[in-house]
PDB file of C-alpha atoms and ligand atoms in Angstrom:
ATOM      1  CA  MET A   1    -151.182  36.778  20.446  1.00  0.00           C
ATOM      2  CA  LEU A   2    -147.398  37.199  20.904  1.00  0.00           C
ATOM      3  CA  MET A   3    -147.998  38.990  24.206  1.00  0.00           C
ATOM      4  CA  TYR A   4    -149.959  36.025  25.655  1.00  0.00           C
ATOM      5  CA  GLU A   5    -147.626  33.380  24.186  1.00  0.00           C
ATOM      6  CA  SER A   6    -144.638  35.179  25.738  1.00  0.00           C
ATOM      7  CA  ALA A   7    -146.424  35.493  29.103  1.00  0.00           C
ATOM      8  CA  LEU A   8    -147.116  31.744  29.064  1.00  0.00           C
ATOM      9  CA  LYS A   9    -143.450  30.940  28.328  1.00  0.00           C
ATOM     10  CA  GLU A  10    -142.410  33.292  31.137  1.00  0.00           C
ATOM     11  CA  MET A  11    -144.893  31.761  33.609  1.00  0.00           C
ATOM     12  CA  GLU A  12    -144.077  28.157  32.654  1.00  0.00           C
ATOM     13  CA  THR A  13    -140.344  28.776  33.205  1.00  0.00           C
ATOM     14  CA  ARG A  14    -140.988  30.418  36.580  1.00  0.00           C
ATOM     15  CA  VAL A  15    -143.174  27.515  37.733  1.00  0.00           C
ATOM     16  CA  LYS A  16    -140.527  25.000  36.603  1.00  0.00           C
ATOM     17  CA  VAL A  17    -137.831  26.893  38.519  1.00  0.00           C
ATOM     18  CA  LEU A  18    -139.998  26.942  41.667  1.00  0.00           C
ATOM     19  CA  SER A  19    -140.615  23.212  41.259  1.00  0.00           C
ATOM     20  CA  ASP A  20    -136.870  22.506  40.797  1.00  0.00           C
ATOM     21  CA  GLU A  21    -136.101  24.590  43.892  1.00  0.00           C
ATOM     22  CA  PHE A  22    -138.712  22.628  45.869  1.00  0.00           C
ATOM     23  CA  HIS A  23    -137.087  19.412  44.634  1.00  0.00           C
ATOM     24  CA  VAL A  24    -133.633  20.500  45.816  1.00  0.00           C
ATOM     25  CA  LEU A  25    -134.926  21.614  49.217  1.00  0.00           C
ATOM     26  CA  HIS A  26    -137.292  18.701  49.913  1.00  0.00           C
ATOM     27  CA  LYS A  27    -136.008  15.896  47.650  1.00  0.00           C
ATOM     28  CA  TYR A  28    -139.447  15.620  46.102  1.00  0.00           C
ATOM     29  CA  ASN A  29    -141.189  17.105  43.075  1.00  0.00           C
ATOM     30  CA  PRO A  30    -144.656  18.616  43.785  1.00  0.00           C
ATOM     31  CA  ILE A  31    -145.591  18.922  40.083  1.00  0.00           C
ATOM     32  CA  GLU A  32    -146.572  15.951  37.915  1.00  0.00           C
ATOM     33  CA  HIS A  33    -146.931  17.962  34.733  1.00  0.00           C
ATOM     34  CA  ILE A  34    -147.789  21.353  33.262  1.00  0.00           C
ATOM     35  CA  LYS A  35    -150.055  22.164  30.337  1.00  0.00           C
ATOM     36  CA  THR A  36    -150.364  25.534  28.639  1.00  0.00           C
ATOM     37  CA  ARG A  37    -152.859  26.830  26.114  1.00  0.00           C
ATOM     38  CA  ILE A  38    -153.868  29.999  24.316  1.00  0.00           C
ATOM     39  CA  LYS A  39    -157.652  30.399  24.066  1.00  0.00           C
ATOM     40  CA  SER A  40    -158.838  29.829  20.513  1.00  0.00           C
ATOM     41  CA  PRO A  41    -160.265  32.828  18.567  1.00  0.00           C
ATOM     42  CA  GLU A  42    -163.624  30.979  18.471  1.00  0.00           C
ATOM     43  CA  SER A  43    -163.707  30.588  22.290  1.00  0.00           C
ATOM     44  CA  ILE A  44    -162.632  34.229  22.750  1.00  0.00           C
ATOM     45  CA  CYS A  45    -165.524  35.462  20.585  1.00  0.00           C
ATOM     46  CA  LYS A  46    -167.986  33.130  22.363  1.00  0.00           C
ATOM     47  CA  LYS A  47    -166.858  34.249  25.836  1.00  0.00           C
ATOM     48  CA  LEU A  48    -166.991  37.976  24.977  1.00  0.00           C
ATOM     49  CA  ALA A  49    -170.455  37.525  23.493  1.00  0.00           C
ATOM     50  CA  LYS A  50    -171.592  35.544  26.578  1.00  0.00           C
ATOM     51  CA  LYS A  51    -170.386  38.380  28.815  1.00  0.00           C
ATOM     52  CA  GLY A  52    -172.228  40.890  26.588  1.00  0.00           C
ATOM     53  CA  TYR A  53    -169.161  42.603  25.084  1.00  0.00           C
ATOM     54  CA  GLU A  54    -168.436  43.508  21.506  1.00  0.00           C
ATOM     55  CA  VAL A  55    -165.565  41.522  19.987  1.00  0.00           C
ATOM     56  CA  ASN A  56    -162.606  43.915  19.764  1.00  0.00           C
ATOM     57  CA  SER A  57    -159.022  43.936  21.044  1.00  0.00           C
ATOM     58  CA  LYS A  58    -159.747  46.425  23.859  1.00  0.00           C
ATOM     59  CA  ASN A  59    -162.465  44.154  25.308  1.00  0.00           C
ATOM     60  CA  LEU A  60    -160.304  41.079  24.747  1.00  0.00           C
ATOM     61  CA  ILE A  61    -157.467  42.584  26.857  1.00  0.00           C
ATOM     62  CA  GLU A  62    -159.662  44.225  29.507  1.00  0.00           C
ATOM     63  CA  GLN A  63    -162.535  41.767  29.943  1.00  0.00           C
ATOM     64  CA  LEU A  64    -160.918  38.337  29.546  1.00  0.00           C
ATOM     65  CA  ASP A  65    -158.496  36.962  32.128  1.00  0.00           C
ATOM     66  CA  ASP A  66    -157.895  33.559  30.584  1.00  0.00           C
ATOM     67  CA  ILE A  67    -156.553  34.124  27.064  1.00  0.00           C
ATOM     68  CA  ALA A  68    -153.290  32.610  28.375  1.00  0.00           C
ATOM     69  CA  GLY A  69    -153.869  29.597  30.585  1.00  0.00           C
ATOM     70  CA  ILE A  70    -151.509  27.312  32.455  1.00  0.00           C
ATOM     71  CA  ARG A  71    -152.631  24.153  34.233  1.00  0.00           C
ATOM     72  CA  ILE A  72    -150.405  22.678  36.917  1.00  0.00           C
ATOM     73  CA  ILE A  73    -151.095  19.075  37.892  1.00  0.00           C
ATOM     74  CA  CYS A  74    -149.866  18.053  41.334  1.00  0.00           C
ATOM     75  CA  SER A  75    -149.709  14.720  43.112  1.00  0.00           C
ATOM     76  CA  PHE A  76    -151.261  15.747  46.426  1.00  0.00           C
ATOM     77  CA  ILE A  77    -153.576  18.457  47.779  1.00  0.00           C
ATOM     78  CA  PRO A  78    -150.901  20.121  50.044  1.00  0.00           C
ATOM     79  CA  ASP A  79    -148.683  20.505  46.923  1.00  0.00           C
ATOM     80  CA  ILE A  80    -151.358  22.764  45.433  1.00  0.00           C
ATOM     81  CA  TYR A  81    -151.276  25.138  48.417  1.00  0.00           C
ATOM     82  CA  ASN A  82    -147.437  25.061  48.428  1.00  0.00           C
ATOM     83  CA  ILE A  83    -147.387  26.086  44.760  1.00  0.00           C
ATOM     84  CA  VAL A  84    -149.949  28.860  45.469  1.00  0.00           C
ATOM     85  CA  SER A  85    -147.763  30.332  48.258  1.00  0.00           C
ATOM     86  CA  MET A  86    -144.627  30.057  46.120  1.00  0.00           C
ATOM     87  CA  ILE A  87    -146.376  32.003  43.345  1.00  0.00           C
ATOM     88  CA  GLU A  88    -147.734  34.564  45.847  1.00  0.00           C
ATOM     89  CA  ASN A  89    -144.220  35.069  47.236  1.00  0.00           C
ATOM     90  CA  SER A  90    -142.679  35.649  43.807  1.00  0.00           C
ATOM     91  CA  PRO A  91    -141.739  39.353  43.920  1.00  0.00           C
ATOM     92  CA  ASP A  92    -142.765  40.395  40.403  1.00  0.00           C
ATOM     93  CA  ILE A  93    -145.829  38.195  39.951  1.00  0.00           C
ATOM     94  CA  ASN A  94    -148.948  40.083  40.892  1.00  0.00           C
ATOM     95  CA  VAL A  95    -151.885  37.915  42.092  1.00  0.00           C
ATOM     96  CA  LEU A  96    -155.080  39.642  40.918  1.00  0.00           C
ATOM     97  CA  CYS A  97    -157.636  37.019  41.976  1.00  0.00           C
ATOM     98  CA  LYS A  98    -157.799  33.678  43.815  1.00  0.00           C
ATOM     99  CA  LYS A  99    -160.600  31.074  43.754  1.00  0.00           C
ATOM    100  CA  ASP A 100    -160.342  28.013  45.959  1.00  0.00           C
ATOM    101  CA  TYR A 101    -162.712  25.439  44.434  1.00  0.00           C
ATOM    102  CA  ILE A 102    -160.989  22.752  46.543  1.00  0.00           C
ATOM    103  CA  ALA A 103    -162.190  24.185  49.850  1.00  0.00           C
ATOM    104  CA  SER A 104    -165.546  25.018  48.178  1.00  0.00           C
ATOM    105  CA  PRO A 105    -166.173  22.873  45.071  1.00  0.00           C
ATOM    106  CA  LYS A 106    -168.524  24.214  42.405  1.00  0.00           C
ATOM    107  CA  GLU A 107    -172.143  23.003  42.273  1.00  0.00           C
ATOM    108  CA  SER A 108    -171.114  20.700  39.368  1.00  0.00           C
ATOM    109  CA  GLY A 109    -168.537  18.986  41.643  1.00  0.00           C
ATOM    110  CA  TYR A 110    -165.602  20.807  39.961  1.00  0.00           C
ATOM    111  CA  SER A 111    -162.520  21.114  42.218  1.00  0.00           C
ATOM    112  CA  SER A 112    -159.424  23.116  41.370  1.00  0.00           C
ATOM    113  CA  TYR A 113    -157.479  26.157  42.618  1.00  0.00           C
ATOM    114  CA  HIS A 114    -157.569  29.152  40.291  1.00  0.00           C
ATOM    115  CA  LEU A 115    -155.333  32.194  40.246  1.00  0.00           C
ATOM    116  CA  ILE A 116    -155.361  35.142  37.897  1.00  0.00           C
ATOM    117  CA  VAL A 117    -151.907  36.719  37.904  1.00  0.00           C
ATOM    118  CA  SER A 118    -150.114  39.362  35.918  1.00  0.00           C
ATOM    119  CA  VAL A 119    -146.580  38.627  34.809  1.00  0.00           C
ATOM    120  CA  PRO A 120    -144.131  41.176  33.365  1.00  0.00           C
ATOM    121  CA  VAL A 121    -142.971  40.441  29.816  1.00  0.00           C
ATOM    122  CA  ASN A 122    -140.008  42.346  28.397  1.00  0.00           C
ATOM    123  CA  PHE A 123    -140.174  43.516  24.788  1.00  0.00           C
ATOM    124  CA  SER A 124    -137.722  45.806  22.984  1.00  0.00           C
ATOM    125  CA  SER A 125    -140.342  48.580  23.306  1.00  0.00           C
ATOM    126  CA  GLY A 126    -140.796  48.101  27.055  1.00  0.00           C
ATOM    127  CA  THR A 127    -142.310  45.841  29.707  1.00  0.00           C
ATOM    128  CA  VAL A 128    -145.947  44.758  29.551  1.00  0.00           C
ATOM    129  CA  ASP A 129    -147.849  43.165  32.447  1.00  0.00           C
ATOM    130  CA  VAL A 130    -149.882  40.322  30.965  1.00  0.00           C
ATOM    131  CA  LYS A 131    -152.714  38.396  32.639  1.00  0.00           C
ATOM    132  CA  VAL A 132    -152.430  34.603  32.921  1.00  0.00           C
ATOM    133  CA  GLU A 133    -154.971  32.195  34.403  1.00  0.00           C
ATOM    134  CA  ILE A 134    -153.372  29.435  36.497  1.00  0.00           C
ATOM    135  CA  GLN A 135    -155.400  26.317  37.341  1.00  0.00           C
ATOM    136  CA  ILE A 136    -153.793  24.042  39.929  1.00  0.00           C
ATOM    137  CA  ARG A 137    -155.288  20.629  40.700  1.00  0.00           C
ATOM    138  CA  THR A 138    -154.473  17.011  41.479  1.00  0.00           C
ATOM    139  CA  MET A 139    -154.380  14.288  38.822  1.00  0.00           C
ATOM    140  CA  ALA A 140    -157.712  12.951  40.128  1.00  0.00           C
ATOM    141  CA  MET A 141    -159.362  16.412  39.921  1.00  0.00           C
ATOM    142  CA  ASP A 142    -157.967  16.793  36.400  1.00  0.00           C
ATOM    143  CA  PHE A 143    -159.324  13.386  35.366  1.00  0.00           C
ATOM    144  CA  TRP A 144    -162.787  14.401  36.601  1.00  0.00           C
ATOM    145  CA  ALA A 145    -162.685  17.881  34.980  1.00  0.00           C
ATOM    146  CA  SER A 146    -161.596  16.533  31.613  1.00  0.00           C
ATOM    147  CA  LEU A 147    -164.342  13.884  31.518  1.00  0.00           C
ATOM    148  CA  GLU A 148    -166.981  16.396  32.688  1.00  0.00           C
ATOM    149  CA  HIS A 149    -165.812  18.829  29.985  1.00  0.00           C
ATOM    150  CA  LYS A 150    -166.237  16.138  27.306  1.00  0.00           C
ATOM    151  CA  ILE A 151    -169.694  15.254  28.618  1.00  0.00           C
ATOM    152  CA  LYS A 152    -170.760  18.942  28.682  1.00  0.00           C
ATOM    153  CA  TYR A 153    -169.465  19.363  25.131  1.00  0.00           C
ATOM    154  CA  LYS A 154    -171.379  16.296  23.907  1.00  0.00           C
ATOM    155  CA  TYR A 155    -174.672  17.503  25.434  1.00  0.00           C
ATOM    156  CA  SER A 156    -174.056  21.218  24.553  1.00  0.00           C
ATOM    157  CA  SER A 157    -173.986  22.090  28.291  1.00  0.00           C
ATOM    158  CA  VAL A 158    -177.452  20.590  29.042  1.00  0.00           C
ATOM    159  CA  VAL A 159    -176.294  17.377  30.714  1.00  0.00           C
ATOM    160  CA  PRO A 160    -179.061  14.831  31.542  1.00  0.00           C
ATOM    161  CA  GLU A 161    -179.965  14.793  35.268  1.00  0.00           C
ATOM    162  CA  GLY A 162    -178.755  11.196  35.818  1.00  0.00           C
ATOM    163  CA  ILE A 163    -175.324  11.908  34.360  1.00  0.00           C
ATOM    164  CA  SER A 164    -174.769  15.103  36.368  1.00  0.00           C
ATOM    165  CA  THR A 165    -175.832  13.305  39.582  1.00  0.00           C
ATOM    166  CA  GLU A 166    -173.348  10.519  38.769  1.00  0.00           C
ATOM    167  CA  LEU A 167    -170.619  13.132  38.098  1.00  0.00           C
ATOM    168  CA  LYS A 168    -171.286  14.769  41.468  1.00  0.00           C
ATOM    169  CA  GLU A 169    -171.024  11.361  43.175  1.00  0.00           C
ATOM    170  CA  CYS A 170    -167.715  10.708  41.370  1.00  0.00           C
ATOM    171  CA  SER A 171    -166.361  14.093  42.475  1.00  0.00           C
ATOM    172  CA  LYS A 172    -167.140  13.214  46.114  1.00  0.00           C
ATOM    173  CA  MET A 173    -165.301   9.884  45.680  1.00  0.00           C
ATOM    174  CA  ILE A 174    -162.356  11.703  44.110  1.00  0.00           C
ATOM    175  CA  ASN A 175    -162.296  14.110  47.050  1.00  0.00           C
ATOM    176  CA  VAL A 176    -162.093  11.189  49.525  1.00  0.00           C
ATOM    177  CA  LEU A 177    -159.422   9.456  47.409  1.00  0.00           C
ATOM    178  CA  ASP A 178    -157.357  12.661  47.094  1.00  0.00           C
ATOM    179  CA  ARG A 179    -157.424  13.204  50.868  1.00  0.00           C
ATOM    180  CA  ARG A 180    -156.405   9.590  51.622  1.00  0.00           C
ATOM    181  CA  MET A 181    -153.615   9.678  49.020  1.00  0.00           C
ATOM    182  CA  SER A 182    -152.455  13.066  50.377  1.00  0.00           C
ATOM    183  CA  LEU A 183    -152.166  11.561  53.854  1.00  0.00           C
ATOM    184  CA  LEU A 184    -150.068   8.687  52.508  1.00  0.00           C
ATOM    185  CA  GLY A 185    -147.996  11.227  50.571  1.00  0.00           C
ATOM    186  CA  SER A 186    -147.412  13.423  53.663  1.00  0.00           C
ATOM    187  CA  ASN A 187    -146.139  10.408  55.631  1.00  0.00           C
ATOM    188  CA  LEU A 188    -143.773   9.477  52.821  1.00  0.00           C
ATOM    189  CA  ILE A 189    -142.439  13.045  52.501  1.00  0.00           C
ATOM    190  CA  GLU A 190    -141.871  13.217  56.279  1.00  0.00           C
ATOM    191  CA  GLU A 191    -139.788  10.051  56.082  1.00  0.00           C
ATOM    192  CA  LEU A 192    -137.831  11.382  53.084  1.00  0.00           C
ATOM    193  CA  GLU A 193    -137.086  14.616  54.994  1.00  0.00           C
ATOM    194  CA  GLN A 194    -135.921  12.640  58.029  1.00  0.00           C
ATOM    195  CA  ASP A 195    -133.566  10.606  55.788  1.00  0.00           C
ATOM    196  CA  LEU A 196    -132.299  13.858  54.335  1.00  0.00           C
ATOM    197  CA  ALA A 197    -131.685  15.365  57.797  1.00  0.00           C
ATOM    198  CA  GLN A 198    -129.770  12.234  58.887  1.00  0.00           C
ATOM    199  CA  ASN A 199    -127.471  12.512  55.852  1.00  0.00           C
ATOM    200  CA  LYS A 200    -126.976  16.262  56.137  1.00  0.00           C
ATOM    201  CA  ASP A 201    -123.189  15.967  56.601  1.00  0.00           C
ATOM    202  CA  ILE A 202    -122.740  14.359  53.202  1.00  0.00           C
ATOM    203  CA  ILE A 203    -121.739  17.031  50.727  1.00  0.00           C
ATOM    204  CA  ASP A 204    -123.511  16.285  47.472  1.00  0.00           C
ATOM    205  CA  ASN A 205    -124.946  18.356  44.636  1.00  0.00           C
ATOM    206  CA  SER A 206    -128.132  19.049  46.546  1.00  0.00           C
ATOM    207  CA  THR A 207    -126.203  20.455  49.563  1.00  0.00           C
ATOM    208  CA  ILE A 208    -124.287  22.784  47.257  1.00  0.00           C
ATOM    209  CA  GLU A 209    -127.500  23.897  45.507  1.00  0.00           C
ATOM    210  CA  LYS A 210    -129.245  24.505  48.847  1.00  0.00           C
ATOM    211  CA  THR A 211    -126.343  26.655  50.006  1.00  0.00           C
ATOM    212  CA  LEU A 212    -126.469  28.606  46.738  1.00  0.00           C
ATOM    213  CA  ILE A 213    -130.239  29.134  46.997  1.00  0.00           C
ATOM    214  CA  SER A 214    -130.058  30.337  50.616  1.00  0.00           C
ATOM    215  CA  SER A 215    -127.024  32.577  49.986  1.00  0.00           C
ATOM    216  CA  SER A 216    -128.628  34.109  46.879  1.00  0.00           C
ATOM    217  CA  SER A 217    -131.830  34.839  48.837  1.00  0.00           C
ATOM    218  CA  CYS A 218    -129.595  36.602  51.435  1.00  0.00           C
ATOM    219  CA  MET A 219    -128.106  38.661  48.611  1.00  0.00           C
ATOM    220  CA  ILE A 220    -131.586  39.676  47.411  1.00  0.00           C
ATOM    221  CA  MET A 221    -132.745  40.491  50.971  1.00  0.00           C
ATOM    222  CA  LYS A 222    -129.775  42.860  51.555  1.00  0.00           C
TER     223      LYS A 222
HETATM  224  P1  LIG B   1    -162.252  26.835  28.905  1.00  0.00           P
HETATM  225  O1  LIG B   1    -162.670  26.534  27.525  1.00  0.00           O
HETATM  226  O2  LIG B   1    -161.770  25.640  29.673  1.00  0.00           O
HETATM  227  O3  LIG B   1    -161.288  27.984  28.997  1.00  0.00           O
HETATM  228  P2  LIG B   1    -164.831  33.517  33.779  1.00  0.00           P
HETATM  229  O4  LIG B   1    -165.967  33.005  32.896  1.00  0.00           O
HETATM  230  O5  LIG B   1    -163.544  32.748  33.563  1.00  0.00           O
HETATM  231  O6  LIG B   1    -164.636  34.988  33.682  1.00  0.00           O
HETATM  232  P3  LIG B   1    -165.685  32.006  35.973  1.00  0.00           P
HETATM  233  O7  LIG B   1    -166.456  31.015  35.173  1.00  0.00           O
HETATM  234  O8  LIG B   1    -166.284  32.414  37.289  1.00  0.00           O
HETATM  235  O9  LIG B   1    -165.362  33.339  35.232  1.00  0.00           O
HETATM  236  O10 LIG B   1    -164.233  31.496  36.169  1.00  0.00           O
HETATM  237  P4  LIG B   1    -163.811  30.193  36.879  1.00  0.00           P
HETATM  238  O11 LIG B   1    -164.873  29.663  37.749  1.00  0.00           O
HETATM  239  O12 LIG B   1    -162.495  30.541  37.512  1.00  0.00           O
HETATM  240  O13 LIG B   1    -163.639  29.161  35.663  1.00  0.00           O
HETATM  241  C1  LIG B   1    -162.723  29.402  34.656  1.00  0.00           C
HETATM  242  C2  LIG B   1    -162.303  28.094  34.001  1.00  0.00           C
HETATM  243  O14 LIG B   1    -162.286  26.996  34.935  1.00  0.00           O
HETATM  244  C3  LIG B   1    -163.238  27.603  32.923  1.00  0.00           C
HETATM  245  O15 LIG B   1    -162.904  28.274  31.745  1.00  0.00           O
HETATM  246  C4  LIG B   1    -162.906  26.113  32.862  1.00  0.00           C
HETATM  247  O16 LIG B   1    -161.652  25.880  32.215  1.00  0.00           O
HETATM  248  C5  LIG B   1    -162.721  25.787  34.327  1.00  0.00           C
HETATM  249  N1  LIG B   1    -164.008  25.389  34.933  1.00  0.00           N
HETATM  250  C6  LIG B   1    -164.773  26.142  35.743  1.00  0.00           C
HETATM  251  N2  LIG B   1    -165.871  25.453  36.137  1.00  0.00           N
HETATM  252  C7  LIG B   1    -165.780  24.244  35.565  1.00  0.00           C
HETATM  253  C8  LIG B   1    -166.627  23.061  35.615  1.00  0.00           C
HETATM  254  O17 LIG B   1    -167.680  23.013  36.254  1.00  0.00           O
HETATM  255  N3  LIG B   1    -166.193  21.984  34.893  1.00  0.00           N
HETATM  256  C9  LIG B   1    -165.019  21.998  34.163  1.00  0.00           C
HETATM  257  N4  LIG B   1    -164.697  20.872  33.498  1.00  0.00           N
HETATM  258  N5  LIG B   1    -164.232  23.094  34.111  1.00  0.00           N
HETATM  259  C10 LIG B   1    -164.602  24.186  34.793  1.00  0.00           C
HETATM  260  P5  LIG B   1    -163.954  28.416  30.562  1.00  0.00           P
HETATM  261  O18 LIG B   1    -163.686  29.686  29.841  1.00  0.00           O
HETATM  262  O19 LIG B   1    -165.341  28.203  31.075  1.00  0.00           O
HETATM  263  O20 LIG B   1    -163.613  27.223  29.609  1.00  0.00           O
END
């Protein structure tokens, strides 16, 4: 699993750098926290069997996209789309698939943004492109998904009608809450950016970092 563990480290570092850059440019951090996980051998076997494939390393590499998984928890909905575009604009990250379960939640009520990407990992023998699943969601969406996951696990996926109806209701409430909180967040960020613009003559660390970021992007563009 070295290949997947290395890909996760690579991806986590890249996401943290993007988040730090966002912080320097906008004086605000879009990411609350990041979780990573490698799928357990038991879950790998279960998933391959469910998809009708024999359990072997060829099928594991070719048929499963989520052996390495990273979950990015954001404060507000617009942060999710900002992170998606930052990942899409990263020159050596290849986006293989996108699923927007925020615009179109799943039947269960599940909301999240999913990306399957491939990230280059350098080994002494050469570079390998490794698939990583990225799930990006708000704290409220994550709260819902983790409770629903526990409930599904308890009932071995056959959740009683009343509970799944209640979960769907909760997901609608979370959606309303997320949108209201995102609006409050957008207003706050606008005010922070105005404050920043008014103080633009003050040379501080952030001004120096901004200059470095924009001059290094000029160097890359050349
Ligand atoms: P685990 O144990 O969390 O990894 P795929 O089966 O991945 O090839 P699928 O199901 O179309 O194809 O992929 P999708 O919709 O992108 O979902 C992949 C992962 O999203 C799931 O992985 C879950 O982690 C999460 N997910 C999707 N739907 C739900 C849902 O209704 N509730 C919750 N709580 N999580 C969901 P795994 O492998 O199913 O599980």
